[in-house]
Amino acid sequence: MPAVSFAAPSSQSFEVVPLAGEVGVEIIGLDLSQPLNDAGFARIHKAHLDYHVVIFRDQRITPQQQVDFSRRFGVLQIHVLKQFLLANHPEILIVSNVVENGQPIGLGDAGKYWHSDLSYKELPSLGSMLHAQELPCEGGDTLFANMHRAWDTLPQNLREAVEGKSAVHSYVSRYSEGKNADNWRPKLTPEQLAQVVEVTHPIVRTHPENGRKALFVSEGFTTRIVGLPDDESRDLLAQLYAHSVLPEHVYRHQWQARDMVFWDNRSLIHLAAGCPPALRRTLYRTTIQGDAPF
Ligand code: SIN
């Protein structure tokens, strides 16, 4: 029998350089279009758990390479808005403010409110990757708020008010037809509505991999606290939101050409800061499924 040789994925040498503060790490010298061996992958995985936002600069990768790299972290989630999925790559959601021939090419209001991706699902996202395709010359930043910090620094009265409680997360509540003035979100079909039935998650979750507690509510998708009257629920949520996004909890990402950014939706909420509407901004997003929050 002829000898078969297996070529192990080559090891790439790269640096892991934390940014100032608790959130954000830059990976220098790694080319995601090339194979990454298990040891290299383990370093990226650890950086993700420790710093929550991992920045890969100048990545000249194809959509398939983004999908393949994302899949190493878990099962990919397909967004309910099928019209904004990249042709032949349904795992990629096009995030874009570009309108061509009167039709939006992507989801133009993605990230308009602070949120954790797909928190309205039973199995919300572990993390998401955004790969910059076209960036505006002004604005377009993405902000990330550290929800571990938000929990660690939450005043005692608020801690006591939320510990052991759950909250409802809903896609439809914010994005049902008629509520979105910009009209990026078309009416959902009955099949789509069945994919976004509201769910309940603990307000304080434990990260399944780093063991830290984090607040898990956001203005984007959380609608009410289970068991509280509406006015009390609204008031308590407003206080949690305000505390979560205090400036000292926030890292602001200023995009550079071809950045790929991978964040942890179990540790962070995020917000697209927006850019002047005349400037084009397009990114490709993959979303990795996580565990049921506990
Ligand atoms: C998102 O929320 O996934 C999009 C964030 C952004 O466009 O900056």
mmCIF file of C-alpha atoms and ligand atoms in Angstrom:
data_model
loop_
_atom_site.group_PDB
_atom_site.id
_atom_site.type_symbol
_atom_site.label_atom_id
_atom_site.label_comp_id
_atom_site.label_asym_id
_atom_site.label_seq_id
_atom_site.Cartn_x
_atom_site.Cartn_y
_atom_site.Cartn_z
ATOM 1 C CA MET A 1 0.000 0.000 0.000
ATOM 2 C CA PRO A 2 1.450 3.444 -0.847
ATOM 3 C CA ALA A 3 2.432 5.599 2.113
ATOM 4 C CA VAL A 4 -0.043 8.382 2.859
ATOM 5 C CA SER A 5 1.307 11.565 4.341
ATOM 6 C CA PHE A 6 -0.964 13.973 6.186
ATOM 7 C CA ALA A 7 0.057 17.606 6.060
ATOM 8 C CA ALA A 8 -0.695 19.232 9.406
ATOM 9 C CA PRO A 9 -2.053 22.788 9.097
ATOM 10 C CA SER A 10 0.949 25.062 9.144
ATOM 11 C CA SER A 11 1.655 27.026 12.264
ATOM 12 C CA GLN A 12 1.570 30.752 11.702
ATOM 13 C CA SER A 13 3.441 32.927 14.114
ATOM 14 C CA PHE A 14 1.460 35.895 15.380
ATOM 15 C CA GLU A 15 1.270 38.228 18.358
ATOM 16 C CA VAL A 16 -1.630 38.752 20.745
ATOM 17 C CA VAL A 17 -1.557 42.372 21.896
ATOM 18 C CA PRO A 18 -4.174 43.581 24.401
ATOM 19 C CA LEU A 19 -5.492 47.106 23.981
ATOM 20 C CA ALA A 20 -5.553 49.460 26.936
ATOM 21 C CA GLY A 21 -8.429 48.479 29.232
ATOM 22 C CA GLU A 22 -10.230 45.197 29.799
ATOM 23 C CA VAL A 23 -11.851 44.841 26.377
ATOM 24 C CA GLY A 24 -10.085 44.347 23.066
ATOM 25 C CA VAL A 25 -7.040 42.512 21.805
ATOM 26 C CA GLU A 26 -5.259 42.853 18.489
ATOM 27 C CA ILE A 27 -3.899 39.838 16.645
ATOM 28 C CA ILE A 28 -0.831 40.897 14.696
ATOM 29 C CA GLY A 29 0.631 38.890 11.848
ATOM 30 C CA LEU A 30 -2.078 36.271 11.367
ATOM 31 C CA ASP A 31 -3.498 35.664 7.896
ATOM 32 C CA LEU A 32 -6.926 34.041 8.174
ATOM 33 C CA SER A 33 -6.810 32.962 4.522
ATOM 34 C CA GLN A 34 -4.078 30.509 5.532
ATOM 35 C CA PRO A 35 -4.402 27.367 7.675
ATOM 36 C CA LEU A 36 -4.272 27.842 11.437
ATOM 37 C CA ASN A 37 -3.206 24.871 13.547
ATOM 38 C CA ASP A 38 -4.839 23.840 16.820
ATOM 39 C CA ALA A 39 -2.279 25.617 18.983
ATOM 40 C CA GLY A 40 -2.832 28.870 17.083
ATOM 41 C CA PHE A 41 -6.579 28.409 17.304
ATOM 42 C CA ALA A 42 -6.327 27.826 21.077
ATOM 43 C CA ARG A 43 -4.508 31.170 21.488
ATOM 44 C CA ILE A 44 -7.284 32.989 19.610
ATOM 45 C CA HIS A 45 -9.935 31.194 21.645
ATOM 46 C CA LYS A 46 -8.243 32.221 24.897
ATOM 47 C CA ALA A 47 -7.872 35.836 23.716
ATOM 48 C CA HIS A 48 -11.612 35.857 22.950
ATOM 49 C CA LEU A 49 -12.490 34.625 26.443
ATOM 50 C CA ASP A 50 -10.069 36.996 28.179
ATOM 51 C CA TYR A 51 -10.636 40.202 26.171
ATOM 52 C CA HIS A 52 -14.079 39.662 24.555
ATOM 53 C CA VAL A 53 -13.252 41.588 21.338
ATOM 54 C CA VAL A 54 -10.577 40.151 19.038
ATOM 55 C CA ILE A 55 -9.363 42.316 16.157
ATOM 56 C CA PHE A 56 -7.703 40.802 13.092
ATOM 57 C CA ARG A 57 -6.312 43.542 10.866
ATOM 58 C CA ASP A 58 -6.249 43.658 7.076
ATOM 59 C CA GLN A 59 -7.840 40.267 6.380
ATOM 60 C CA ARG A 60 -8.082 39.545 2.647
ATOM 61 C CA ILE A 61 -10.422 36.617 3.061
ATOM 62 C CA THR A 62 -13.293 35.272 1.006
ATOM 63 C CA PRO A 63 -16.791 34.821 2.448
ATOM 64 C CA GLN A 64 -16.148 31.063 2.514
ATOM 65 C CA GLN A 65 -12.979 31.583 4.550
ATOM 66 C CA GLN A 66 -14.933 33.715 7.034
ATOM 67 C CA VAL A 67 -17.554 30.962 7.290
ATOM 68 C CA ASP A 68 -14.906 28.251 7.731
ATOM 69 C CA PHE A 69 -13.056 30.166 10.448
ATOM 70 C CA SER A 70 -16.313 31.014 12.267
ATOM 71 C CA ARG A 71 -17.359 27.345 12.185
ATOM 72 C CA ARG A 72 -14.325 26.390 14.217
ATOM 73 C CA PHE A 73 -16.077 28.054 17.167
ATOM 74 C CA GLY A 74 -19.443 26.344 16.722
ATOM 75 C CA VAL A 75 -22.604 25.971 14.697
ATOM 76 C CA LEU A 76 -23.494 29.057 12.638
ATOM 77 C CA GLN A 77 -26.875 30.721 12.978
ATOM 78 C CA ILE A 78 -28.848 31.862 9.951
ATOM 79 C CA HIS A 79 -30.570 35.227 10.381
ATOM 80 C CA VAL A 80 -34.359 35.303 10.075
ATOM 81 C CA LEU A 81 -34.197 38.082 7.423
ATOM 82 C CA LYS A 82 -33.369 35.807 4.486
ATOM 83 C CA GLN A 83 -33.369 38.681 1.984
ATOM 84 C CA PHE A 84 -30.150 40.025 3.535
ATOM 85 C CA LEU A 85 -28.155 36.798 3.434
ATOM 86 C CA LEU A 86 -25.220 36.719 1.032
ATOM 87 C CA ALA A 87 -25.947 34.772 -2.158
ATOM 88 C CA ASN A 88 -24.580 31.221 -1.871
ATOM 89 C CA HIS A 89 -23.499 31.937 1.726
ATOM 90 C CA PRO A 90 -26.609 31.918 3.912
ATOM 91 C CA GLU A 91 -24.390 31.902 7.009
ATOM 92 C CA ILE A 92 -23.420 35.503 6.185
ATOM 93 C CA LEU A 93 -25.716 38.407 7.029
ATOM 94 C CA ILE A 94 -24.979 41.535 5.010
ATOM 95 C CA VAL A 95 -24.897 44.543 7.315
ATOM 96 C CA SER A 96 -25.124 47.560 5.035
ATOM 97 C CA ASN A 97 -26.700 50.971 4.591
ATOM 98 C CA VAL A 98 -26.365 50.738 0.795
ATOM 99 C CA VAL A 99 -29.498 50.942 -1.341
ATOM 100 C CA GLU A 100 -29.184 49.860 -4.984
ATOM 101 C CA ASN A 101 -31.999 50.333 -7.502
ATOM 102 C CA GLY A 102 -34.275 51.275 -4.629
ATOM 103 C CA GLN A 103 -33.530 48.035 -2.754
ATOM 104 C CA PRO A 104 -31.405 47.747 0.409
ATOM 105 C CA ILE A 105 -28.568 45.275 -0.171
ATOM 106 C CA GLY A 106 -28.285 44.497 3.534
ATOM 107 C CA LEU A 107 -29.648 45.169 6.967
ATOM 108 C CA GLY A 108 -29.205 48.916 7.336
ATOM 109 C CA ASP A 109 -30.291 49.308 10.941
ATOM 110 C CA ALA A 110 -28.345 46.383 12.430
ATOM 111 C CA GLY A 111 -26.998 47.471 15.780
ATOM 112 C CA LYS A 112 -28.984 50.693 16.026
ATOM 113 C CA TYR A 113 -29.848 49.809 19.639
ATOM 114 C CA TRP A 114 -27.554 48.223 22.220
ATOM 115 C CA HIS A 115 -28.000 44.457 22.063
ATOM 116 C CA SER A 116 -26.440 41.013 22.245
ATOM 117 C CA ASP A 117 -26.888 39.174 18.945
ATOM 118 C CA LEU A 118 -29.883 36.859 18.782
ATOM 119 C CA SER A 119 -30.645 37.156 22.510
ATOM 120 C CA TYR A 120 -34.254 36.634 21.391
ATOM 121 C CA LYS A 121 -33.455 32.960 20.637
ATOM 122 C CA GLU A 122 -33.488 30.021 23.066
ATOM 123 C CA LEU A 123 -29.831 29.566 22.129
ATOM 124 C CA PRO A 124 -28.452 33.100 21.735
ATOM 125 C CA SER A 125 -25.163 33.740 20.028
ATOM 126 C CA LEU A 126 -21.794 32.778 21.504
ATOM 127 C CA GLY A 127 -20.095 35.409 19.392
ATOM 128 C CA SER A 128 -20.178 37.182 16.052
ATOM 129 C CA MET A 129 -17.594 38.065 13.437
ATOM 130 C CA LEU A 130 -17.866 41.180 11.295
ATOM 131 C CA HIS A 131 -15.608 41.558 8.278
ATOM 132 C CA ALA A 132 -15.360 45.071 6.851
ATOM 133 C CA GLN A 133 -16.088 45.236 3.105
ATOM 134 C CA GLU A 134 -16.614 48.959 2.540
ATOM 135 C CA LEU A 135 -16.169 51.640 5.189
ATOM 136 C CA PRO A 136 -17.251 55.275 5.383
ATOM 137 C CA CYS A 137 -14.573 57.966 5.655
ATOM 138 C CA GLU A 138 -16.422 59.347 8.670
ATOM 139 C CA GLY A 139 -18.210 57.568 11.539
ATOM 140 C CA GLY A 140 -19.340 53.958 11.401
ATOM 141 C CA ASP A 141 -17.738 52.895 14.698
ATOM 142 C CA THR A 142 -18.999 49.949 16.738
ATOM 143 C CA LEU A 143 -19.234 50.282 20.530
ATOM 144 C CA PHE A 144 -18.933 47.325 22.894
ATOM 145 C CA ALA A 145 -20.033 47.437 26.555
ATOM 146 C CA ASN A 146 -18.485 44.994 29.029
ATOM 147 C CA MET A 147 -21.364 43.258 30.805
ATOM 148 C CA HIS A 148 -19.062 41.476 33.280
ATOM 149 C CA ARG A 149 -17.908 44.899 34.445
ATOM 150 C CA ALA A 150 -21.522 46.069 34.465
ATOM 151 C CA TRP A 151 -22.408 43.244 36.850
ATOM 152 C CA ASP A 152 -19.276 43.574 38.985
ATOM 153 C CA THR A 153 -19.907 47.285 39.556
ATOM 154 C CA LEU A 154 -23.699 47.198 39.811
ATOM 155 C CA PRO A 155 -24.900 49.004 42.976
ATOM 156 C CA GLN A 156 -26.034 46.633 45.721
ATOM 157 C CA ASN A 157 -29.706 47.719 45.586
ATOM 158 C CA LEU A 158 -29.863 46.862 41.866
ATOM 159 C CA ARG A 159 -28.056 43.566 42.396
ATOM 160 C CA GLU A 160 -30.635 42.552 44.965
ATOM 161 C CA ALA A 161 -33.450 43.700 42.701
ATOM 162 C CA VAL A 162 -32.393 41.481 39.786
ATOM 163 C CA GLU A 163 -30.693 38.433 41.287
ATOM 164 C CA GLY A 164 -32.644 35.280 40.460
ATOM 165 C CA LYS A 165 -34.980 37.153 38.093
ATOM 166 C CA SER A 166 -35.561 36.569 34.382
ATOM 167 C CA ALA A 167 -36.413 38.867 31.512
ATOM 168 C CA VAL A 168 -38.235 38.443 28.215
ATOM 169 C CA HIS A 169 -36.323 38.967 24.954
ATOM 170 C CA SER A 170 -38.237 39.604 21.750
ATOM 171 C CA TYR A 171 -37.298 40.347 18.155
ATOM 172 C CA VAL A 172 -40.834 41.243 17.125
ATOM 173 C CA SER A 173 -41.440 43.760 19.866
ATOM 174 C CA ARG A 174 -38.835 46.157 18.433
ATOM 175 C CA TYR A 175 -39.054 45.186 14.788
ATOM 176 C CA SER A 176 -42.666 44.470 14.014
ATOM 177 C CA GLU A 177 -43.840 46.293 10.933
ATOM 178 C CA GLY A 178 -44.633 49.939 11.500
ATOM 179 C CA LYS A 179 -42.213 50.429 14.401
ATOM 180 C CA ASN A 180 -39.092 50.887 12.290
ATOM 181 C CA ALA A 181 -39.268 54.267 10.632
ATOM 182 C CA ASP A 182 -36.377 53.512 8.247
ATOM 183 C CA ASN A 183 -38.182 50.460 6.951
ATOM 184 C CA TRP A 184 -35.176 48.145 6.823
ATOM 185 C CA ARG A 185 -37.192 45.325 8.346
ATOM 186 C CA PRO A 186 -39.889 43.957 6.088
ATOM 187 C CA LYS A 187 -42.986 42.236 7.476
ATOM 188 C CA LEU A 188 -42.174 38.700 8.589
ATOM 189 C CA THR A 189 -43.935 35.717 7.068
ATOM 190 C CA PRO A 190 -45.703 33.260 9.414
ATOM 191 C CA GLU A 191 -42.705 30.904 9.003
ATOM 192 C CA GLN A 192 -40.304 33.690 10.012
ATOM 193 C CA LEU A 193 -42.495 34.683 12.960
ATOM 194 C CA ALA A 194 -42.333 31.088 14.178
ATOM 195 C CA GLN A 195 -38.512 31.424 14.327
ATOM 196 C CA VAL A 196 -38.616 34.448 16.606
ATOM 197 C CA VAL A 197 -41.078 33.532 19.325
ATOM 198 C CA GLU A 198 -40.158 35.511 22.467
ATOM 199 C CA VAL A 199 -37.980 33.795 25.080
ATOM 200 C CA THR A 200 -37.035 34.244 28.728
ATOM 201 C CA HIS A 201 -33.431 34.392 29.982
ATOM 202 C CA PRO A 202 -31.848 35.068 33.374
ATOM 203 C CA ILE A 203 -30.955 38.742 33.888
ATOM 204 C CA VAL A 204 -27.617 37.712 35.363
ATOM 205 C CA ARG A 205 -25.955 34.923 33.426
ATOM 206 C CA THR A 206 -22.807 32.921 34.064
ATOM 207 C CA HIS A 207 -20.414 32.749 31.162
ATOM 208 C CA PRO A 208 -20.156 29.034 30.308
ATOM 209 C CA GLU A 209 -16.436 29.209 29.521
ATOM 210 C CA ASN A 210 -14.848 31.867 31.741
ATOM 211 C CA GLY A 211 -17.231 31.350 34.685
ATOM 212 C CA ARG A 212 -17.801 35.090 35.216
ATOM 213 C CA LYS A 213 -21.210 36.605 35.801
ATOM 214 C CA ALA A 214 -22.585 39.152 33.344
ATOM 215 C CA LEU A 215 -25.715 41.247 33.014
ATOM 216 C CA PHE A 216 -27.772 39.914 30.117
ATOM 217 C CA VAL A 217 -30.341 42.566 29.191
ATOM 218 C CA SER A 218 -30.337 45.210 26.482
ATOM 219 C CA GLU A 219 -32.566 47.933 25.117
ATOM 220 C CA GLY A 220 -32.529 46.183 21.722
ATOM 221 C CA PHE A 221 -34.355 43.025 22.638
ATOM 222 C CA THR A 222 -35.307 42.895 26.337
ATOM 223 C CA THR A 223 -38.939 43.831 26.822
ATOM 224 C CA ARG A 224 -39.810 43.171 30.474
ATOM 225 C CA ILE A 225 -38.810 41.550 33.722
ATOM 226 C CA VAL A 226 -40.853 38.486 34.582
ATOM 227 C CA GLY A 227 -43.039 38.897 37.661
ATOM 228 C CA LEU A 228 -42.839 42.691 38.000
ATOM 229 C CA PRO A 229 -45.581 45.222 37.227
ATOM 230 C CA ASP A 230 -44.927 47.042 33.925
ATOM 231 C CA ASP A 231 -43.856 50.353 35.440
ATOM 232 C CA GLU A 232 -41.427 48.723 37.910
ATOM 233 C CA SER A 233 -40.007 46.542 35.157
ATOM 234 C CA ARG A 234 -39.517 49.525 32.848
ATOM 235 C CA ASP A 235 -37.837 51.557 35.582
ATOM 236 C CA LEU A 236 -35.497 48.761 36.649
ATOM 237 C CA LEU A 237 -34.514 47.947 33.056
ATOM 238 C CA ALA A 238 -33.795 51.623 32.377
ATOM 239 C CA GLN A 239 -31.421 51.702 35.352
ATOM 240 C CA LEU A 240 -29.670 48.511 34.180
ATOM 241 C CA TYR A 241 -29.279 49.870 30.637
ATOM 242 C CA ALA A 242 -27.878 53.187 31.877
ATOM 243 C CA HIS A 243 -25.368 51.428 34.124
ATOM 244 C CA SER A 244 -24.323 48.901 31.433
ATOM 245 C CA VAL A 245 -23.162 51.538 28.983
ATOM 246 C CA LEU A 246 -21.338 53.900 31.329
ATOM 247 C CA PRO A 247 -18.313 55.235 29.408
ATOM 248 C CA GLU A 248 -15.870 53.261 31.582
ATOM 249 C CA HIS A 249 -17.501 49.991 30.440
ATOM 250 C CA VAL A 250 -17.288 50.772 26.729
ATOM 251 C CA TYR A 251 -14.683 50.030 24.064
ATOM 252 C CA ARG A 252 -15.170 51.939 20.800
ATOM 253 C CA HIS A 253 -13.927 50.185 17.670
ATOM 254 C CA GLN A 254 -12.843 52.487 14.857
ATOM 255 C CA TRP A 255 -12.789 50.322 11.784
ATOM 256 C CA GLN A 256 -9.819 50.014 9.465
ATOM 257 C CA ALA A 257 -9.928 48.558 5.973
ATOM 258 C CA ARG A 258 -10.542 44.789 5.963
ATOM 259 C CA ASP A 259 -10.710 44.481 9.761
ATOM 260 C CA MET A 260 -12.330 41.325 10.990
ATOM 261 C CA VAL A 261 -13.687 41.696 14.519
ATOM 262 C CA PHE A 262 -14.829 38.734 16.624
ATOM 263 C CA TRP A 263 -16.705 39.539 19.846
ATOM 264 C CA ASP A 264 -18.312 37.579 22.663
ATOM 265 C CA ASN A 265 -22.074 38.071 22.879
ATOM 266 C CA ARG A 266 -22.097 36.400 26.314
ATOM 267 C CA SER A 267 -19.820 39.096 27.766
ATOM 268 C CA LEU A 268 -20.817 42.191 25.801
ATOM 269 C CA ILE A 269 -23.599 44.182 24.261
ATOM 270 C CA HIS A 270 -22.841 46.309 21.206
ATOM 271 C CA LEU A 271 -24.094 49.292 19.235
ATOM 272 C CA ALA A 272 -23.468 50.577 15.717
ATOM 273 C CA ALA A 273 -22.765 54.282 16.145
ATOM 274 C CA GLY A 274 -23.926 55.076 12.600
ATOM 275 C CA CYS A 275 -22.466 57.221 9.843
ATOM 276 C CA PRO A 276 -23.792 59.947 7.532
ATOM 277 C CA PRO A 277 -26.385 58.203 5.320
ATOM 278 C CA ALA A 278 -24.683 59.350 2.110
ATOM 279 C CA LEU A 279 -21.558 57.344 3.012
ATOM 280 C CA ARG A 280 -21.519 53.652 2.164
ATOM 281 C CA ARG A 281 -20.832 51.059 4.880
ATOM 282 C CA THR A 282 -20.970 47.291 4.329
ATOM 283 C CA LEU A 283 -19.766 44.448 6.531
ATOM 284 C CA TYR A 284 -20.333 40.691 6.482
ATOM 285 C CA ARG A 285 -21.485 39.057 9.715
ATOM 286 C CA THR A 286 -21.307 35.440 10.818
ATOM 287 C CA THR A 287 -23.045 34.511 14.062
ATOM 288 C CA ILE A 288 -22.039 31.484 16.147
ATOM 289 C CA GLN A 289 -24.616 29.719 18.269
ATOM 290 C CA GLY A 290 -24.052 29.565 22.026
ATOM 291 C CA ASP A 291 -25.570 27.703 24.982
ATOM 292 C CA ALA A 292 -28.847 28.367 26.755
ATOM 293 C CA PRO A 293 -28.002 31.116 29.288
ATOM 294 C CA PHE A 294 -27.935 30.022 32.950
HETATM 295 C C1 SIN B 1 -24.460 44.309 14.441
HETATM 296 O O1 SIN B 1 -25.136 44.675 15.396
HETATM 297 O O2 SIN B 1 -24.284 43.128 14.211
HETATM 298 C C2 SIN B 1 -23.828 45.335 13.511
HETATM 299 C C3 SIN B 1 -22.864 46.218 14.216
HETATM 300 C C4 SIN B 1 -22.292 47.249 13.287
HETATM 301 O O3 SIN B 1 -22.717 47.379 12.147
HETATM 302 O O4 SIN B 1 -21.386 47.976 13.718
#
